[in-house]
Short mmCIF file of C-alpha atoms in Angstrom, two decimals:
data_model
loop_
_atom_site.label_atom_id
_atom_site.label_comp_id
_atom_site.label_asym_id
_atom_site.label_seq_id
_atom_site.Cartn_x
_atom_site.Cartn_y
_atom_site.Cartn_z
CA MET A 296 105.25 111.40 121.91
CA SER A 297 104.03 112.77 118.62
CA LEU A 298 107.59 112.95 116.91
CA PRO A 299 108.72 109.22 117.01
CA ARG A 300 105.09 108.42 115.62
CA LEU A 301 105.53 110.84 112.86
CA ARG A 302 108.96 109.44 112.04
CA ARG A 303 107.82 105.97 111.96
CA ARG A 304 104.88 106.81 109.72
CA GLU A 305 107.35 108.45 107.11
CA LEU A 306 109.77 105.58 106.84
CA PRO A 307 110.49 105.29 103.02
CA ASP A 308 109.91 101.79 101.66
CA ALA A 309 113.57 101.40 100.48
CA THR A 310 114.59 102.06 104.29
CA ILE A 311 111.98 99.55 105.53
CA ALA A 312 113.60 97.08 103.15
CA ARG A 313 117.00 97.63 104.56
CA LEU A 314 116.11 97.77 108.22
CA PRO A 315 115.99 93.94 108.62
CA GLN A 316 119.42 93.59 106.95
CA TYR A 317 120.78 95.94 109.56
CA ILE A 318 119.19 93.84 112.34
CA ARG A 319 120.86 90.82 111.00
CA CYS A 320 124.15 92.48 110.86
CA LEU A 321 123.78 93.99 114.27
CA SER A 322 122.84 90.68 116.00
CA GLN A 323 125.93 89.16 114.40
CA LEU A 324 128.21 91.90 115.85
CA GLU A 325 126.53 91.73 119.17
CA ASN A 326 127.22 87.96 119.24
CA ALA A 327 130.81 88.64 118.40
CA GLY A 328 131.14 91.01 121.22
CA LEU A 329 131.39 94.19 119.41
CA ARG A 330 129.79 97.32 121.14
CA THR A 331 130.03 99.92 118.52
CA VAL A 332 129.70 99.87 114.68
CA HIS A 333 130.56 102.37 111.92
CA SER A 334 128.04 103.20 109.16
CA ALA A 335 130.67 101.97 106.66
CA ASP A 336 130.66 98.53 108.02
CA LEU A 337 126.98 98.18 108.07
CA ALA A 338 127.10 99.75 104.37
CA ALA A 339 129.39 96.93 103.25
CA HIS A 340 127.06 94.45 104.72
CA VAL A 341 124.04 95.60 103.04
CA GLY A 342 125.62 96.80 99.78
CA VAL A 343 124.81 100.52 99.91
CA SER A 344 126.84 103.56 100.74
CA GLY A 345 127.65 104.81 104.20
CA ALA A 346 125.56 107.97 103.55
CA VAL A 347 122.45 105.80 102.68
CA VAL A 348 122.97 104.01 105.94
CA ARG A 349 123.34 107.12 108.07
CA ARG A 350 120.07 108.45 106.44
CA ASP A 351 118.27 105.12 106.98
CA LEU A 352 119.32 105.13 110.77
CA SER A 353 118.27 108.92 111.27
CA TYR A 354 114.74 107.75 110.21
CA VAL A 355 114.85 105.51 113.35
CA GLY A 356 116.10 108.33 115.61
CA SER A 357 119.77 107.14 115.58
CA TYR A 358 122.58 109.56 114.59
CA GLY A 359 125.78 107.74 115.72
CA THR A 360 128.84 109.79 116.88
CA ARG A 361 131.64 110.79 114.58
CA GLY A 362 134.78 108.64 114.85
CA VAL A 363 133.08 106.28 117.28
CA GLY A 364 129.98 104.97 115.43
CA TYR A 365 126.72 103.59 116.67
CA PRO A 366 126.21 101.51 119.92
CA VAL A 367 125.31 98.12 118.55
CA SER A 368 122.55 97.10 120.94
CA GLU A 369 120.78 100.30 121.37
CA LEU A 370 120.68 100.64 117.62
CA ARG A 371 119.19 97.12 117.29
CA ASP A 372 116.37 98.12 119.63
CA SER A 373 115.70 101.25 117.70
CA VAL A 374 115.48 99.37 114.43
CA ASN A 375 113.37 96.69 116.06
CA ARG A 376 110.99 99.49 117.38
CA ALA A 377 110.84 101.17 114.01
CA LEU A 378 109.78 97.84 112.30
CA GLY A 379 107.13 97.20 114.94
CA LEU A 380 108.73 93.83 115.69
CA ALA A 381 107.28 93.71 119.12
CA THR A 382 104.04 93.19 117.51
CA GLU A 383 103.38 89.86 115.54
CA HIS A 384 101.92 90.66 112.01
CA ARG A 385 99.88 87.70 111.06
CA MET A 386 99.10 86.87 107.54
CA VAL A 387 97.23 84.19 105.29
CA ILE A 388 98.26 83.05 101.91
CA VAL A 389 95.57 82.34 99.34
CA GLY A 390 96.50 79.89 96.68
CA VAL A 391 98.84 77.15 97.59
CA GLY A 392 100.64 76.35 94.20
CA HIS A 393 104.48 76.60 93.92
CA MET A 394 104.29 80.33 94.78
CA GLY A 395 102.28 80.02 97.65
CA ARG A 396 104.43 77.14 98.89
CA ALA A 397 107.53 79.03 98.39
CA ILE A 398 106.33 81.76 100.70
CA ALA A 399 104.77 79.48 103.27
CA GLY A 400 108.14 77.66 103.54
CA TYR A 401 110.16 80.90 103.92
CA THR A 402 112.05 80.66 107.20
CA GLY A 403 112.91 84.37 107.53
CA PHE A 404 109.57 85.75 108.65
CA ALA A 405 109.96 85.43 112.46
CA GLU A 406 113.16 87.70 112.46
CA ARG A 407 110.85 90.28 110.76
CA GLY A 408 107.90 89.92 113.07
CA LEU A 409 105.74 88.33 110.48
CA ARG A 410 103.96 84.92 110.70
CA VAL A 411 102.00 82.83 108.29
CA VAL A 412 99.05 81.67 110.25
CA GLY A 413 96.71 80.20 107.56
CA LEU A 414 96.87 78.74 104.05
CA PHE A 415 93.62 78.70 101.71
CA ASP A 416 93.04 77.12 98.42
CA ILE A 417 89.84 76.28 96.34
CA ASP A 418 91.21 72.88 94.99
CA PRO A 419 89.54 70.13 96.98
CA GLU A 420 92.42 67.75 96.51
CA LEU A 421 94.70 70.32 98.45
CA ILE A 422 92.32 71.10 101.24
CA GLY A 423 93.34 69.28 104.31
CA SER A 424 96.83 68.49 103.13
CA LYS A 425 99.83 70.31 104.67
CA ALA A 426 102.39 72.95 103.48
CA GLY A 427 104.94 75.34 105.21
CA ASN A 428 108.31 75.17 106.64
CA PRO A 429 108.94 71.75 108.33
CA GLY A 430 111.59 73.55 110.57
CA SER A 431 109.04 76.02 112.09
CA GLU A 432 105.43 75.84 111.03
CA VAL A 433 103.45 73.50 108.96
CA LEU A 434 99.86 74.44 108.34
CA GLU A 435 96.87 72.51 106.96
CA ILE A 436 95.25 74.05 103.89
CA MET A 437 91.75 75.23 104.45
CA PRO A 438 88.79 75.99 102.04
CA LEU A 439 88.18 79.52 101.02
CA ALA A 440 84.72 79.24 102.69
CA ASP A 441 86.46 79.45 105.96
CA LEU A 442 88.57 82.39 105.15
CA ALA A 443 86.39 85.26 106.48
CA ALA A 444 85.79 83.48 109.92
CA PHE A 445 89.43 82.55 110.28
CA VAL A 446 90.59 86.16 109.49
CA HIS A 447 88.29 87.55 112.10
CA THR A 448 89.17 85.01 114.64
CA ASN A 449 92.92 85.16 114.30
CA ASP A 450 93.09 88.93 113.92
CA VAL A 451 94.77 88.77 110.47
CA ALA A 452 95.50 91.98 108.59
CA ILE A 453 97.68 90.86 105.77
CA ALA A 454 96.97 88.57 102.97
CA VAL A 455 99.29 87.07 100.05
CA VAL A 456 97.29 86.30 96.78
CA ALA A 457 99.14 83.76 95.01
CA THR A 458 96.41 82.47 92.84
CA PRO A 459 96.21 82.23 88.87
CA ALA A 460 95.31 85.55 87.36
CA SER A 461 91.84 84.43 86.72
CA ALA A 462 90.93 83.89 90.39
CA ALA A 463 92.72 86.96 91.90
CA GLN A 464 90.11 89.56 91.77
CA SER A 465 87.39 87.47 93.35
CA VAL A 466 89.93 86.19 95.99
CA ALA A 467 90.59 89.90 96.63
CA ASP A 468 86.92 90.68 96.97
CA LEU A 469 86.62 87.80 99.56
CA LEU A 470 89.75 89.15 101.47
CA VAL A 471 88.39 92.74 101.53
CA ASP A 472 84.98 91.47 102.78
CA ALA A 473 86.64 89.42 105.51
CA GLY A 474 88.38 92.66 106.72
CA ILE A 475 91.89 92.26 105.36
CA THR A 476 93.51 95.82 104.89
CA SER A 477 96.92 94.81 103.24
CA ILE A 478 97.46 92.67 100.21
CA LEU A 479 100.61 91.33 98.49
CA ASN A 480 99.48 90.57 95.02
CA LEU A 481 101.55 87.91 93.22
CA SER A 482 98.85 87.29 90.49
CA ALA A 483 100.10 89.62 87.85
CA VAL A 484 96.61 91.29 87.27
CA HIS A 485 95.58 94.50 88.77
CA LEU A 486 93.33 94.20 91.72
CA SER A 487 90.50 96.80 92.32
CA VAL A 488 89.84 97.34 96.14
CA PRO A 489 88.47 100.11 98.15
CA ASP A 490 90.90 103.05 99.13
CA THR A 491 91.16 101.70 102.74
CA VAL A 492 93.06 98.69 101.42
CA VAL A 493 96.65 98.76 100.41
CA VAL A 494 97.73 96.41 97.69
CA ARG A 495 101.35 95.83 96.95
CA PRO A 496 101.87 94.11 93.55
CA VAL A 497 104.92 92.03 92.71
CA ASP A 498 104.99 90.66 89.17
CA LEU A 499 107.92 88.45 88.55
CA ALA A 500 107.39 88.27 84.74
CA THR A 501 107.43 92.07 84.64
CA GLU A 502 110.64 92.25 86.85
CA ILE A 503 112.20 90.01 84.22
CA GLN A 504 110.94 92.03 81.27
CA ILE A 505 112.37 95.16 82.69
CA LEU A 506 115.83 93.33 82.93
CA ALA A 507 115.30 92.10 79.25
CA VAL A 508 114.39 95.75 77.87
CA HIS A 509 117.50 97.04 79.64
CA ALA A 510 119.71 94.30 78.37
CA ALA A 511 118.42 95.01 74.86
CA ALA A 512 119.14 98.62 75.18
CA ARG A 513 122.71 97.92 76.49
CA GLY A 514 123.21 95.70 73.64
CA ARG A 515 122.16 98.48 71.06
CA ARG A 516 124.61 101.00 72.62
CA MET B 1303 117.74 106.14 63.30
CA SER B 1304 119.07 107.56 66.58
CA LEU B 1305 115.91 108.95 68.04
CA PRO B 1306 113.85 105.86 68.40
CA ARG B 1307 117.01 104.21 69.97
CA LEU B 1308 117.30 106.82 72.37
CA ARG B 1309 113.61 106.84 73.45
CA ARG B 1310 113.74 103.08 73.82
CA ARG B 1311 116.77 103.23 76.17
CA GLU B 1312 115.10 105.73 78.39
CA LEU B 1313 111.76 103.93 79.11
CA PRO B 1314 111.09 104.08 82.78
CA ASP B 1315 110.67 100.78 84.65
CA ALA B 1316 107.08 101.63 85.60
CA THR B 1317 106.26 102.19 81.92
CA ILE B 1318 107.92 98.96 80.88
CA ALA B 1319 105.91 97.10 83.58
CA ARG B 1320 102.59 98.49 82.20
CA LEU B 1321 103.30 97.90 78.38
CA PRO B 1322 102.58 94.33 78.33
CA GLN B 1323 99.16 95.18 80.01
CA TYR B 1324 98.48 97.55 77.20
CA ILE B 1325 99.48 94.92 74.60
CA ARG B 1326 96.99 92.44 76.29
CA CYS B 1327 94.23 94.97 76.19
CA LEU B 1328 94.85 96.04 72.63
CA SER B 1329 94.94 92.63 71.34
CA GLN B 1330 91.49 92.16 72.97
CA LEU B 1331 90.24 95.35 71.29
CA GLU B 1332 91.46 94.19 67.93
CA ASN B 1333 89.87 90.73 68.18
CA ALA B 1334 86.60 92.53 69.17
CA GLY B 1335 86.91 94.63 65.82
CA LEU B 1336 87.63 97.92 67.43
CA ARG B 1337 90.05 100.26 65.40
CA THR B 1338 90.44 102.98 67.84
CA VAL B 1339 90.82 103.37 71.70
CA HIS B 1340 90.89 106.34 74.06
CA SER B 1341 93.49 106.53 76.88
CA ALA B 1342 90.79 106.34 79.49
CA ASP B 1343 89.73 102.72 78.34
CA LEU B 1344 93.25 101.62 78.55
CA ALA B 1345 93.71 103.42 81.91
CA ALA B 1346 90.61 101.64 83.19
CA HIS B 1347 92.11 98.20 82.18
CA VAL B 1348 95.51 98.82 83.71
CA GLY B 1349 94.26 100.60 86.85
CA VAL B 1350 96.04 104.01 86.44
CA SER B 1351 95.04 107.45 85.22
CA GLY B 1352 94.41 108.54 81.47
CA ALA B 1353 97.50 110.87 82.02
CA VAL B 1354 99.79 107.97 82.97
CA VAL B 1355 98.74 106.02 79.86
CA ARG B 1356 99.24 108.97 77.61
CA ARG B 1357 102.71 109.47 78.98
CA ASP B 1358 103.57 105.81 78.70
CA LEU B 1359 102.54 105.70 74.95
CA SER B 1360 104.48 108.96 74.38
CA TYR B 1361 107.62 107.06 75.46
CA VAL B 1362 106.76 104.46 72.47
CA GLY B 1363 106.24 107.24 70.18
CA SER B 1364 102.39 107.23 70.16
CA TYR B 1365 100.48 110.38 70.78
CA GLY B 1366 96.90 109.59 69.67
CA THR B 1367 94.36 112.29 68.39
CA ARG B 1368 92.20 114.23 70.58
CA GLY B 1369 88.64 113.15 70.54
CA VAL B 1370 89.48 110.15 68.44
CA GLY B 1371 92.14 108.11 70.45
CA TYR B 1372 94.84 105.86 69.27
CA PRO B 1373 94.63 103.44 66.41
CA VAL B 1374 94.59 99.98 67.86
CA SER B 1375 96.83 97.96 65.73
CA GLU B 1376 99.54 100.60 65.02
CA LEU B 1377 99.74 101.23 68.80
CA ARG B 1378 100.32 97.53 69.47
CA ASP B 1379 102.88 97.42 67.03
CA SER B 1380 104.58 100.40 68.53
CA VAL B 1381 104.43 98.95 72.00
CA ASN B 1382 105.80 95.52 70.71
CA ARG B 1383 108.80 97.23 69.20
CA ALA B 1384 109.53 99.21 72.32
CA LEU B 1385 109.68 95.93 74.35
CA GLY B 1386 111.77 94.31 71.90
CA LEU B 1387 109.19 91.51 71.40
CA ALA B 1388 110.72 90.55 67.93
CA THR B 1389 113.66 89.31 69.78
CA GLU B 1390 113.44 86.28 72.02
CA HIS B 1391 114.94 86.82 75.38
CA ARG B 1392 116.26 83.59 76.73
CA MET B 1393 116.76 82.85 80.44
CA VAL B 1394 117.86 80.27 82.79
CA ILE B 1395 116.58 79.42 86.35
CA VAL B 1396 119.13 78.39 89.01
CA GLY B 1397 117.34 76.75 92.12
CA VAL B 1398 114.47 74.54 91.15
CA GLY B 1399 112.60 74.59 94.65
CA HIS B 1400 109.11 75.96 94.81
CA MET B 1401 110.00 79.44 93.77
CA GLY B 1402 111.90 78.25 90.78
CA ARG B 1403 109.22 75.89 89.65
CA ALA B 1404 106.44 78.82 90.13
CA ILE B 1405 108.56 80.80 87.62
CA ALA B 1406 109.38 77.81 85.23
CA GLY B 1407 105.63 77.08 85.07
CA TYR B 1408 104.54 80.69 84.39
CA THR B 1409 102.39 80.62 81.15
CA GLY B 1410 102.73 84.44 80.31
CA PHE B 1411 106.40 84.57 79.13
CA ALA B 1412 105.77 84.02 75.54
CA GLU B 1413 103.61 87.10 75.18
CA ARG B 1414 106.45 89.18 76.75
CA GLY B 1415 109.21 87.82 74.35
CA LEU B 1416 110.75 85.83 77.13
CA ARG B 1417 111.54 82.23 77.32
CA VAL B 1418 112.93 79.80 80.06
CA VAL B 1419 115.42 77.46 78.12
CA GLY B 1420 117.24 75.98 80.89
CA LEU B 1421 116.77 74.90 84.66
CA PHE B 1422 119.74 74.20 86.98
CA ASP B 1423 120.11 72.89 90.50
CA ILE B 1424 122.72 71.42 92.78
CA ASP B 1425 120.61 68.55 94.22
CA PRO B 1426 121.54 65.35 92.55
CA GLU B 1427 117.97 64.09 93.24
CA LEU B 1428 116.40 66.78 91.19
CA ILE B 1429 118.78 66.62 88.32
CA GLY B 1430 117.42 64.80 85.32
CA SER B 1431 113.67 65.18 86.64
CA LYS B 1432 111.61 67.77 84.84
CA ALA B 1433 109.68 70.86 85.57
CA GLY B 1434 107.96 73.76 83.69
CA ASN B 1435 104.59 74.37 82.22
CA PRO B 1436 103.09 71.25 80.85
CA GLY B 1437 101.00 73.50 78.55
CA SER B 1438 104.18 74.88 76.70
CA GLU B 1439 107.48 73.83 77.72
CA VAL B 1440 108.82 71.16 80.15
CA LEU B 1441 112.70 71.11 80.88
CA GLU B 1442 114.97 68.60 82.34
CA ILE B 1443 116.81 69.86 85.30
CA MET B 1444 120.58 70.17 84.67
CA PRO B 1445 123.61 70.18 86.99
CA LEU B 1446 125.33 73.51 87.72
CA ALA B 1447 128.47 72.19 86.16
CA ASP B 1448 126.78 72.42 82.76
CA LEU B 1449 125.81 76.07 83.35
CA ALA B 1450 128.52 77.82 81.48
CA ALA B 1451 128.63 75.76 78.40
CA PHE B 1452 124.75 75.80 78.23
CA VAL B 1453 124.67 79.79 78.72
CA HIS B 1454 127.27 79.96 75.94
CA THR B 1455 125.67 77.51 73.44
CA ASN B 1456 122.17 78.95 73.87
CA ASP B 1457 123.05 82.63 73.78
CA VAL B 1458 121.49 83.18 77.34
CA ALA B 1459 121.71 86.75 78.76
CA ILE B 1460 119.22 86.53 81.76
CA ALA B 1461 119.30 84.45 84.81
CA VAL B 1462 116.83 84.04 87.63
CA VAL B 1463 118.52 83.07 91.06
CA ALA B 1464 115.83 81.30 93.19
CA THR B 1465 118.44 79.34 95.46
CA PRO B 1466 118.45 79.65 99.16
CA ALA B 1467 120.34 82.61 100.49
CA SER B 1468 123.43 80.64 101.43
CA ALA B 1469 123.93 79.57 97.85
CA ALA B 1470 123.11 82.78 95.98
CA GLN B 1471 126.45 84.48 95.94
CA SER B 1472 128.51 81.49 94.55
CA VAL B 1473 125.83 80.89 92.06
CA ALA B 1474 125.90 84.60 90.99
CA ASP B 1475 129.65 84.16 90.50
CA LEU B 1476 129.21 81.21 88.41
CA LEU B 1477 126.59 83.14 86.23
CA VAL B 1478 128.88 86.15 85.87
CA ASP B 1479 131.66 83.93 84.83
CA ALA B 1480 129.42 82.29 82.25
CA GLY B 1481 128.70 85.62 80.66
CA ILE B 1482 125.18 86.45 82.17
CA THR B 1483 124.56 90.09 82.26
CA SER B 1484 121.08 90.33 83.79
CA ILE B 1485 119.94 88.64 87.09
CA LEU B 1486 116.85 88.56 88.84
CA ASN B 1487 117.60 87.92 92.34
CA LEU B 1488 114.96 86.09 94.51
CA SER B 1489 117.38 84.97 97.21
CA ALA B 1490 116.88 87.86 99.78
CA VAL B 1491 120.66 88.48 100.02
CA HIS B 1492 122.68 91.26 98.37
CA LEU B 1493 124.56 90.05 95.46
CA SER B 1494 128.05 91.42 94.54
CA VAL B 1495 128.72 91.48 90.90
CA PRO B 1496 130.73 93.62 88.47
CA ASP B 1497 129.37 96.77 87.14
CA THR B 1498 128.62 95.30 83.80
CA VAL B 1499 125.99 92.98 85.29
CA VAL B 1500 122.55 94.35 86.28
CA VAL B 1501 121.03 92.66 89.26
CA ARG B 1502 117.23 93.21 90.10
CA PRO B 1503 116.34 91.97 93.59
CA VAL B 1504 112.90 90.87 94.48
CA ASP B 1505 112.46 90.05 98.14
CA LEU B 1506 108.98 88.85 98.99
CA ALA B 1507 109.42 88.90 102.63
CA THR B 1508 110.51 92.52 102.52
CA GLU B 1509 107.56 93.35 100.39
CA ILE B 1510 105.33 91.99 103.16
CA GLN B 1511 107.25 93.83 105.79
CA ILE B 1512 106.75 96.98 104.00
CA LEU B 1513 103.05 96.20 104.02
CA ALA B 1514 103.13 95.42 107.62
CA VAL B 1515 104.94 98.75 108.80
CA HIS B 1516 102.43 100.84 106.87
CA ALA B 1517 99.56 98.82 108.25
CA ALA B 1518 100.94 99.46 111.80
CA ALA B 1519 101.43 103.07 110.93
CA ARG B 1520 97.77 103.34 109.72
CA GLY B 1521 96.70 101.56 112.99
CA ARG B 1522 98.37 104.19 115.00
CA ARG B 1523 96.77 107.13 113.32
#
């Protein structure tokens, strides 16, 4: 039992990022009645090479057969297991401005085993109003004072920080005190947290700046 | 003149991501009257090691003096030059839902030499209404049919795709035809573009999924 565990723990981030795309493709193929698929077909769907697909799938313990390909439904099960989709990963969003609402309204979380269960803000005018995706789940915005109890009661491990930069660190402190161990940080400031907490920063302005610097470099060539 | 060019072109993405944080810190130090700064102080501000700071700054051609540190204002000028902040990088946002509005309303673009100059959507109810940051710039949302002429007239090189997944590829095709060469893709689908166009994908659901998979792995340990 230790080998699959080890494998799962070592999934590279880039592989994790592509696995849901394989699942989506495999579900379509299954619905269309196909039983096997070649790595080249998955590769075309995801926009990577066949070699990348084969390496990704080797991480989830699937190797395919030369000339035949991969069995569609078994492969989908393997990818599901690797992503832990049997478990529901519950998350809260703190900061319900445009960015928080964009995430709250995202319709693709369920297929990834993710679920937004709570929305929090400090603005009294927002508290009690609703946000989310009308197609699936609409949630009432709660005050930050309720965060710790909510996280504890609802077994939440993941939080999205979508506050202005000025509020982000104090929100992170609250989240850590509440027992959150994984934070997606959209606030564009560095968050100081204990070593036991994982922060994944996404700074859209920086992403655009990287594009701009490369564009300028291309222009100079 | 070829050496600085070469250096600038080779800036790693992670370095580009940190440079604006150095600029912010250096501006604060300059306002406080400080003339020199140690890499350790910059490191504490940005949340990396002193070695990382020294390597980042070596890319912009600054090496500091042992025991003395870096001259604050010269260093700021070097970082500004490396980021090409003398030039304004103009961008358009296509898709003015919550995500598009979150980006249109971001207040930190100017300090990065970036500027949102146009907002586009396909929804007739949105066209003609306004979005953006009331503190700096509010823009009227334009129809997609105006995109190509606008990009040409306003010398725009960068676009943000913040549309639903179903519209993203056709929007990307429009952008490429209009002459856009850099795309930030927030749509969660792979975009097919010619080799001359750079696409930088940011998929927030995938970022959360990576957190969830790592959290599950930690839980199994």
